[in-house]
PDB file of C-alpha atoms in Angstrom:
ATOM      1  CA  UNK A  15      13.419  72.299  20.370  1.00  0.00           C
ATOM      2  CA  UNK A  16      11.061  71.510  17.563  1.00  0.00           C
ATOM      3  CA  UNK A  17      13.543  69.111  16.046  1.00  0.00           C
ATOM      4  CA  UNK A  18      13.885  67.508  19.059  1.00  0.00           C
ATOM      5  CA  UNK A  19      10.374  67.078  19.318  1.00  0.00           C
ATOM      6  CA  UNK A  20      10.271  65.724  16.089  1.00  0.00           C
ATOM      7  CA  UNK A  21      12.595  63.426  16.789  1.00  0.00           C
ATOM      8  CA  UNK A  22      11.233  61.975  19.809  1.00  0.00           C
ATOM      9  CA  UNK A  23       8.036  61.521  18.290  1.00  0.00           C
ATOM     10  CA  UNK A  24       9.317  59.905  15.145  1.00  0.00           C
ATOM     11  CA  UNK A  25      11.022  57.454  17.213  1.00  0.00           C
ATOM     12  CA  UNK A  26       7.979  57.033  19.287  1.00  0.00           C
ATOM     13  CA  UNK A  27       6.200  55.837  16.269  1.00  0.00           C
ATOM     14  CA  UNK A  28       8.773  53.394  15.579  1.00  0.00           C
ATOM     15  CA  UNK A  29       9.019  51.956  18.944  1.00  0.00           C
ATOM     16  CA  UNK A  30       5.159  51.848  18.800  1.00  0.00           C
ATOM     17  CA  UNK A  31       5.807  49.556  15.526  1.00  0.00           C
ATOM     18  CA  UNK A  32       7.951  47.726  16.702  1.00  0.00           C
ATOM     19  CA  UNK A  33       6.305  46.566  19.569  1.00  0.00           C
ATOM     20  CA  UNK A  34       3.246  45.963  17.615  1.00  0.00           C
ATOM     21  CA  UNK A  35       4.716  43.706  15.068  1.00  0.00           C
ATOM     22  CA  UNK A  36       6.652  41.688  18.158  1.00  0.00           C
ATOM     23  CA  UNK A  37       3.437  41.445  20.469  1.00  0.00           C
ATOM     24  CA  UNK A  38       1.487  39.980  16.881  1.00  0.00           C
ATOM     25  CA  UNK A  39       4.322  37.623  16.148  1.00  0.00           C
ATOM     26  CA  UNK A  40       4.796  36.472  19.634  1.00  0.00           C
ATOM     27  CA  UNK A  41       0.866  36.010  19.872  1.00  0.00           C
ATOM     28  CA  UNK A  42       1.097  33.908  16.782  1.00  0.00           C
ATOM     29  CA  UNK A  43       3.492  32.151  18.321  1.00  0.00           C
ATOM     30  CA  UNK A  44       1.615  31.252  20.889  1.00  0.00           C
ATOM     31  CA  UNK A  45      -1.486  29.961  19.755  1.00  0.00           C
ATOM     32  CA  UNK A  46       0.585  27.544  17.280  1.00  0.00           C
ATOM     33  CA  UNK A  47       1.937  26.380  20.800  1.00  0.00           C
ATOM     34  CA  UNK A  48      -1.125  25.937  21.789  1.00  0.00           C
ATOM     35  CA  UNK A  49      -2.755  23.998  18.760  1.00  0.00           C
ATOM     36  CA  UNK A  50       0.136  22.086  18.858  1.00  0.00           C
ATOM     37  CA  UNK A  51      -0.849  20.264  22.338  1.00  0.00           C
ATOM     38  CA  UNK A  52      -4.124  19.628  20.441  1.00  0.00           C
ATOM     39  CA  UNK A  53      -2.539  17.709  17.736  1.00  0.00           C
ATOM     40  CA  UNK A  54      -0.954  14.677  16.996  1.00  0.00           C
ATOM     41  CA  UNK A  55       2.309  15.199  15.406  1.00  0.00           C
ATOM     42  CA  UNK A  56       2.529  12.476  13.128  1.00  0.00           C
ATOM     43  CA  UNK A  57      -0.911  12.989  11.483  1.00  0.00           C
ATOM     44  CA  UNK A  58      -1.432  16.325  12.322  1.00  0.00           C
ATOM     45  CA  UNK A  59      -4.987  15.222  13.345  1.00  0.00           C
ATOM     46  CA  UNK A  60      -7.000  15.746  17.074  1.00  0.00           C
ATOM     47  CA  UNK A  61      -4.802  13.752  19.480  1.00  0.00           C
ATOM     48  CA  UNK A  62      -6.257  11.781  22.740  1.00  0.00           C
ATOM     49  CA  UNK A  63      -6.977  14.936  24.715  1.00  0.00           C
ATOM     50  CA  UNK A  64      -8.644  17.242  22.144  1.00  0.00           C
ATOM     51  CA  UNK A  65     -11.192  13.854  20.745  1.00  0.00           C
ATOM     52  CA  UNK A  66     -12.178  13.630  24.406  1.00  0.00           C
ATOM     53  CA  UNK A  67     -12.635  17.311  24.607  1.00  0.00           C
ATOM     54  CA  UNK A  68     -14.817  17.517  21.537  1.00  0.00           C
ATOM     55  CA  UNK A  69     -16.517  14.126  22.735  1.00  0.00           C
ATOM     56  CA  UNK A  70     -17.655  16.156  25.515  1.00  0.00           C
ATOM     57  CA  UNK A  71     -18.906  19.281  24.343  1.00  0.00           C
ATOM     58  CA  UNK A  72     -20.567  17.495  21.661  1.00  0.00           C
ATOM     59  CA  UNK A  73     -22.732  15.066  23.964  1.00  0.00           C
ATOM     60  CA  UNK A  74     -23.854  18.212  26.161  1.00  0.00           C
ATOM     61  CA  UNK A  75     -25.172  20.197  22.509  1.00  0.00           C
ATOM     62  CA  UNK A  76     -26.888  16.836  21.722  1.00  0.00           C
ATOM     63  CA  UNK A  77     -28.298  16.334  25.233  1.00  0.00           C
ATOM     64  CA  UNK A  78     -29.697  19.777  25.225  1.00  0.00           C
ATOM     65  CA  UNK A  79     -31.096  19.324  21.404  1.00  0.00           C
ATOM     66  CA  UNK A  80     -32.242  15.652  22.040  1.00  0.00           C
ATOM     67  CA  UNK A  81     -30.374  14.660  19.388  1.00  0.00           C
ATOM     68  CA  UNK A  82     -27.932  11.678  18.854  1.00  0.00           C
ATOM     69  CA  UNK A  83     -24.408  10.852  18.197  1.00  0.00           C
ATOM     70  CA  UNK A  84     -22.428   8.542  16.574  1.00  0.00           C
ATOM     71  CA  UNK A  85     -18.914   7.009  17.356  1.00  0.00           C
ATOM     72  CA  UNK A  86     -16.432   4.739  16.339  1.00  0.00           C
ATOM     73  CA  UNK A  87     -13.631   3.511  17.823  1.00  0.00           C
ATOM     74  CA  UNK A  88     -11.284   1.416  15.261  1.00  0.00           C
ATOM     75  CA  UNK A  89      -7.876  -0.233  15.839  1.00  0.00           C
ATOM     76  CA  UNK A  90      -5.300  -1.386  13.032  1.00  0.00           C
ATOM     77  CA  UNK A  91      -4.856  -4.970  13.709  1.00  0.00           C
ATOM     78  CA  UNK A  92      -1.681  -6.538  14.313  1.00  0.00           C
ATOM     79  CA  UNK A  93      -0.168  -3.139  14.575  1.00  0.00           C
ATOM     80  CA  UNK A  94       2.178  -4.486  17.670  1.00  0.00           C
ATOM     81  CA  UNK A  95       3.613  -7.099  15.405  1.00  0.00           C
ATOM     82  CA  UNK A  96       3.972  -4.971  12.746  1.00  0.00           C
ATOM     83  CA  UNK A  97       6.217  -2.747  14.626  1.00  0.00           C
ATOM     84  CA  UNK A  98       8.413  -5.176  16.279  1.00  0.00           C
ATOM     85  CA  UNK A  99       8.952  -7.484  12.735  1.00  0.00           C
ATOM     86  CA  UNK A 100       9.598  -4.101  10.532  1.00  0.00           C
ATOM     87  CA  UNK A 101      10.111  -1.306  12.765  1.00  0.00           C
ATOM     88  CA  UNK A 102       8.537   1.923  13.917  1.00  0.00           C
ATOM     89  CA  UNK A 103       8.753   3.392  10.181  1.00  0.00           C
ATOM     90  CA  UNK A 104       6.104   0.407   9.183  1.00  0.00           C
ATOM     91  CA  UNK A 105       3.943   1.319  11.616  1.00  0.00           C
ATOM     92  CA  UNK A 106       4.411   4.748  11.294  1.00  0.00           C
ATOM     93  CA  UNK A 107       3.353   4.495   7.447  1.00  0.00           C
ATOM     94  CA  UNK A 108       0.478   2.533   8.476  1.00  0.00           C
ATOM     95  CA  UNK A 109      -0.821   4.896  10.665  1.00  0.00           C
ATOM     96  CA  UNK A 110      -0.767   7.415   8.534  1.00  0.00           C
ATOM     97  CA  UNK A 111      -2.635   5.906   5.750  1.00  0.00           C
ATOM     98  CA  UNK A 112      -5.388   5.028   7.963  1.00  0.00           C
ATOM     99  CA  UNK A 113      -5.244   8.651   8.558  1.00  0.00           C
ATOM    100  CA  UNK A 114      -5.096   9.819   4.927  1.00  0.00           C
ATOM    101  CA  UNK A 115      -8.602   7.233   4.270  1.00  0.00           C
ATOM    102  CA  UNK A 116     -10.359   8.914   6.792  1.00  0.00           C
ATOM    103  CA  UNK A 117     -10.274  12.005   5.938  1.00  0.00           C
ATOM    104  CA  UNK A 118     -11.245  10.676   2.325  1.00  0.00           C
ATOM    105  CA  UNK A 119     -13.957   9.360   3.756  1.00  0.00           C
ATOM    106  CA  UNK A 120     -15.361  11.307   6.672  1.00  0.00           C
ATOM    107  CA  UNK A 121     -16.334  15.062   5.445  1.00  0.00           C
ATOM    108  CA  UNK A 122     -16.434  18.854   7.571  1.00  0.00           C
ATOM    109  CA  UNK A 123     -18.634  18.638  10.024  1.00  0.00           C
ATOM    110  CA  UNK A 124     -16.987  14.944  11.416  1.00  0.00           C
ATOM    111  CA  UNK A 125     -14.428  15.322  14.277  1.00  0.00           C
ATOM    112  CA  UNK A 126     -11.947  12.624  13.982  1.00  0.00           C
ATOM    113  CA  UNK A 127      -8.004  11.811  15.014  1.00  0.00           C
ATOM    114  CA  UNK A 128      -5.769   9.726  16.693  1.00  0.00           C
ATOM    115  CA  UNK A 129      -7.353   8.205  20.033  1.00  0.00           C
ATOM    116  CA  UNK A 130      -4.462   6.083  20.546  1.00  0.00           C
ATOM    117  CA  UNK A 131      -0.817   5.338  19.730  1.00  0.00           C
ATOM    118  CA  UNK A 132      -3.021   2.771  16.816  1.00  0.00           C
ATOM    119  CA  UNK A 133      -6.418   3.628  17.220  1.00  0.00           C
ATOM    120  CA  UNK A 134      -8.594   6.595  16.089  1.00  0.00           C
ATOM    121  CA  UNK A 135     -11.829   7.959  17.065  1.00  0.00           C
ATOM    122  CA  UNK A 136     -14.492   9.188  14.982  1.00  0.00           C
ATOM    123  CA  UNK A 137     -17.645  11.448  16.262  1.00  0.00           C
ATOM    124  CA  UNK A 138     -20.393  11.850  13.822  1.00  0.00           C
ATOM    125  CA  UNK A 139     -23.285  13.754  15.407  1.00  0.00           C
ATOM    126  CA  UNK A 140     -26.843  13.060  14.074  1.00  0.00           C
ATOM    127  CA  UNK A 141     -25.876  10.332  11.976  1.00  0.00           C
ATOM    128  CA  UNK A 142     -27.335   6.688  11.991  1.00  0.00           C
ATOM    129  CA  UNK A 143     -25.341   3.867  13.246  1.00  0.00           C
ATOM    130  CA  UNK A 144     -25.342   2.134   9.587  1.00  0.00           C
ATOM    131  CA  UNK A 145     -24.340   5.247   8.038  1.00  0.00           C
ATOM    132  CA  UNK A 146     -21.063   4.721   9.573  1.00  0.00           C
ATOM    133  CA  UNK A 147     -21.110   0.700   9.557  1.00  0.00           C
ATOM    134  CA  UNK A 148     -21.150   1.434   5.687  1.00  0.00           C
ATOM    135  CA  UNK A 149     -18.411   4.324   6.099  1.00  0.00           C
ATOM    136  CA  UNK A 150     -16.179   1.947   7.757  1.00  0.00           C
ATOM    137  CA  UNK A 151     -16.840  -1.035   5.608  1.00  0.00           C
ATOM    138  CA  UNK A 152     -15.412   1.506   2.817  1.00  0.00           C
ATOM    139  CA  UNK A 153     -12.759   2.521   4.636  1.00  0.00           C
ATOM    140  CA  UNK A 154     -11.816  -0.932   5.124  1.00  0.00           C
ATOM    141  CA  UNK A 155     -12.075  -2.273   1.335  1.00  0.00           C
ATOM    142  CA  UNK A 156      -9.863   1.121   0.069  1.00  0.00           C
ATOM    143  CA  UNK A 157      -7.276  -0.121   2.793  1.00  0.00           C
ATOM    144  CA  UNK A 158      -7.571  -3.808   1.001  1.00  0.00           C
ATOM    145  CA  UNK A 159      -6.235  -1.939  -2.113  1.00  0.00           C
ATOM    146  CA  UNK A 160      -3.236  -0.152  -0.151  1.00  0.00           C
ATOM    147  CA  UNK A 161      -0.853  -3.210   0.583  1.00  0.00           C
ATOM    148  CA  UNK A 162       2.271  -1.599   2.075  1.00  0.00           C
ATOM    149  CA  UNK A 163       5.868  -2.728   0.985  1.00  0.00           C
ATOM    150  CA  UNK A 164       8.876  -2.194   3.117  1.00  0.00           C
ATOM    151  CA  UNK A 165      12.343  -3.012   1.715  1.00  0.00           C
ATOM    152  CA  UNK A 166      12.557  -6.447   0.239  1.00  0.00           C
ATOM    153  CA  UNK A 167       9.260  -7.519   2.236  1.00  0.00           C
ATOM    154  CA  UNK A 168       6.195  -8.812   0.339  1.00  0.00           C
ATOM    155  CA  UNK A 169       3.320  -6.733   0.084  1.00  0.00           C
ATOM    156  CA  UNK A 170       1.613  -6.413   3.750  1.00  0.00           C
ATOM    157  CA  UNK A 171      -2.225  -5.640   3.645  1.00  0.00           C
ATOM    158  CA  UNK A 172      -3.272  -3.170   6.476  1.00  0.00           C
ATOM    159  CA  UNK A 173      -6.392  -4.019   7.974  1.00  0.00           C
ATOM    160  CA  UNK A 174      -9.067  -2.718  10.930  1.00  0.00           C
ATOM    161  CA  UNK A 175     -11.185  -3.422  13.624  1.00  0.00           C
ATOM    162  CA  UNK A 176     -14.307  -1.293  14.634  1.00  0.00           C
ATOM    163  CA  UNK A 177     -16.337  -0.602  17.201  1.00  0.00           C
ATOM    164  CA  UNK A 178     -19.546   1.418  16.817  1.00  0.00           C
ATOM    165  CA  UNK A 179     -22.042   2.793  19.330  1.00  0.00           C
ATOM    166  CA  UNK A 180     -23.964   5.846  19.882  1.00  0.00           C
ATOM    167  CA  UNK A 181     -25.298   8.526  22.060  1.00  0.00           C
ATOM    168  CA  UNK A 182     -27.685   8.104  23.856  1.00  0.00           C
ATOM    169  CA  UNK A 183     -29.287   4.635  22.769  1.00  0.00           C
ATOM    170  CA  UNK A 184     -26.139   2.539  24.103  1.00  0.00           C
ATOM    171  CA  UNK A 185     -24.755   5.316  26.747  1.00  0.00           C
ATOM    172  CA  UNK A 186     -25.559   8.280  28.035  1.00  0.00           C
ATOM    173  CA  UNK A 187     -21.855   9.994  29.650  1.00  0.00           C
ATOM    174  CA  UNK A 188     -18.883  10.675  27.448  1.00  0.00           C
ATOM    175  CA  UNK A 189     -17.225   7.982  30.023  1.00  0.00           C
ATOM    176  CA  UNK A 190     -19.727   5.531  29.435  1.00  0.00           C
ATOM    177  CA  UNK A 191     -20.229   5.676  25.820  1.00  0.00           C
ATOM    178  CA  UNK A 192     -16.140   5.018  24.970  1.00  0.00           C
ATOM    179  CA  UNK A 193     -16.349   2.017  27.420  1.00  0.00           C
ATOM    180  CA  UNK A 194     -18.990   0.673  25.210  1.00  0.00           C
ATOM    181  CA  UNK A 195     -16.899   1.861  22.067  1.00  0.00           C
ATOM    182  CA  UNK A 196     -13.533  -0.041  23.317  1.00  0.00           C
ATOM    183  CA  UNK A 197     -15.768  -3.160  24.309  1.00  0.00           C
ATOM    184  CA  UNK A 198     -17.414  -3.554  21.080  1.00  0.00           C
ATOM    185  CA  UNK A 199     -14.109  -3.093  19.374  1.00  0.00           C
ATOM    186  CA  UNK A 200     -12.517  -5.750  21.468  1.00  0.00           C
ATOM    187  CA  UNK A 201     -15.220  -7.762  20.258  1.00  0.00           C
ATOM    188  CA  UNK A 202     -14.168  -7.257  17.114  1.00  0.00           C
ATOM    189  CA  UNK A 203     -10.946  -8.168  17.162  1.00  0.00           C
ATOM    190  CA  UNK A 204     -11.615 -11.173  19.427  1.00  0.00           C
ATOM    191  CA  UNK A 205     -13.354 -12.363  16.155  1.00  0.00           C
ATOM    192  CA  UNK A 206     -10.329 -12.521  14.262  1.00  0.00           C
ATOM    193  CA  UNK A 207      -9.986  -8.611  13.213  1.00  0.00           C
ATOM    194  CA  UNK A 208     -10.781  -6.652  10.205  1.00  0.00           C
ATOM    195  CA  UNK A 209     -14.417  -6.992  11.623  1.00  0.00           C
ATOM    196  CA  UNK A 210     -16.882  -4.142  12.454  1.00  0.00           C
ATOM    197  CA  UNK A 211     -19.354  -4.195  15.482  1.00  0.00           C
ATOM    198  CA  UNK A 212     -22.343  -2.142  16.713  1.00  0.00           C
ATOM    199  CA  UNK A 213     -22.904  -2.051  19.903  1.00  0.00           C
ATOM    200  CA  UNK A 214     -26.527  -3.548  20.901  1.00  0.00           C
ATOM    201  CA  UNK A 215     -28.965  -1.627  22.647  1.00  0.00           C
ATOM    202  CA  UNK A 216     -30.066  -2.724  26.177  1.00  0.00           C
ATOM    203  CA  UNK A 217     -32.558   0.166  27.332  1.00  0.00           C
ATOM    204  CA  UNK A 218     -34.337  -2.106  30.047  1.00  0.00           C
ATOM    205  CA  UNK A 219     -31.117  -2.946  32.103  1.00  0.00           C
ATOM    206  CA  UNK A 220     -31.048  -1.399  35.628  1.00  0.00           C
ATOM    207  CA  UNK A 221     -28.473   1.222  36.295  1.00  0.00           C
ATOM    208  CA  UNK A 222     -26.645  -0.582  38.676  1.00  0.00           C
ATOM    209  CA  UNK A 223     -26.062  -3.171  36.001  1.00  0.00           C
ATOM    210  CA  UNK A 224     -25.266  -0.820  33.507  1.00  0.00           C
ATOM    211  CA  UNK A 225     -22.283   1.146  35.785  1.00  0.00           C
ATOM    212  CA  UNK A 226     -21.167  -2.893  36.485  1.00  0.00           C
ATOM    213  CA  UNK A 227     -21.068  -3.690  32.554  1.00  0.00           C
ATOM    214  CA  UNK A 228     -19.019  -0.020  32.258  1.00  0.00           C
ATOM    215  CA  UNK A 229     -16.395  -1.251  34.725  1.00  0.00           C
ATOM    216  CA  UNK A 230     -16.359  -4.719  33.339  1.00  0.00           C
ATOM    217  CA  UNK A 231     -16.084  -3.407  30.199  1.00  0.00           C
ATOM    218  CA  UNK A 232     -12.657  -1.101  31.023  1.00  0.00           C
ATOM    219  CA  UNK A 233     -11.555  -4.332  32.475  1.00  0.00           C
ATOM    220  CA  UNK A 234     -11.519  -6.085  29.185  1.00  0.00           C
ATOM    221  CA  UNK A 235     -10.510  -3.534  27.017  1.00  0.00           C
ATOM    222  CA  UNK A 236      -7.082  -2.900  29.091  1.00  0.00           C
ATOM    223  CA  UNK A 237      -6.954  -6.988  29.493  1.00  0.00           C
ATOM    224  CA  UNK A 238      -7.255  -7.665  25.528  1.00  0.00           C
ATOM    225  CA  UNK A 239      -5.084  -4.764  24.750  1.00  0.00           C
ATOM    226  CA  UNK A 240      -2.242  -5.572  27.071  1.00  0.00           C
ATOM    227  CA  UNK A 241      -2.732  -9.076  29.657  1.00  0.00           C
ATOM    228  CA  UNK A 242       0.340  -7.750  31.781  1.00  0.00           C
TER     229      UNK A 242
END
């Protein structure tokens, strides 16, 4: 009886260890799967949904503390032409180059990630817009030294355009803030690209007009991206 009870106790302990190890492995795999849904597979940066979620959280914190938030929406110029001419590998290389320089330019504490196919979003709490403008100018200068070459092609410059705005000066909600950034970015691109534009403050504009401007801005941003 003692031998049987001892064997049963040992077997139960072994099974406990096995189940605990299996549970730990399942937990880790679940966490990895959840994290994978929050990150862009190419750049390993936060994806669109995660960035919007982060911005919403940052706006709530800023609203409670009465602090500003600066955001930058930047876009790789002529990205579709690059893809069509040299293939998706060339487009991926351009995206990875911009992602690398973003990581180097914006330190920890700044949220940045891939907002769209050729767009990146930077969320920087409590930072002056001029500071962000200088940071993007440094990134553009660094890109000038990182021309890409594919096969027998000439060295191809990679340029970006960027729109900068801030909460609460330019908008007081996540949707409006992203719209202002998109419209400002579009202004930079329509000026010829390789440019940075800062949204203008308009505190005296009535709320109804600001709401209409948000809708109009969305239309302009979508129309500029893909007219069809």
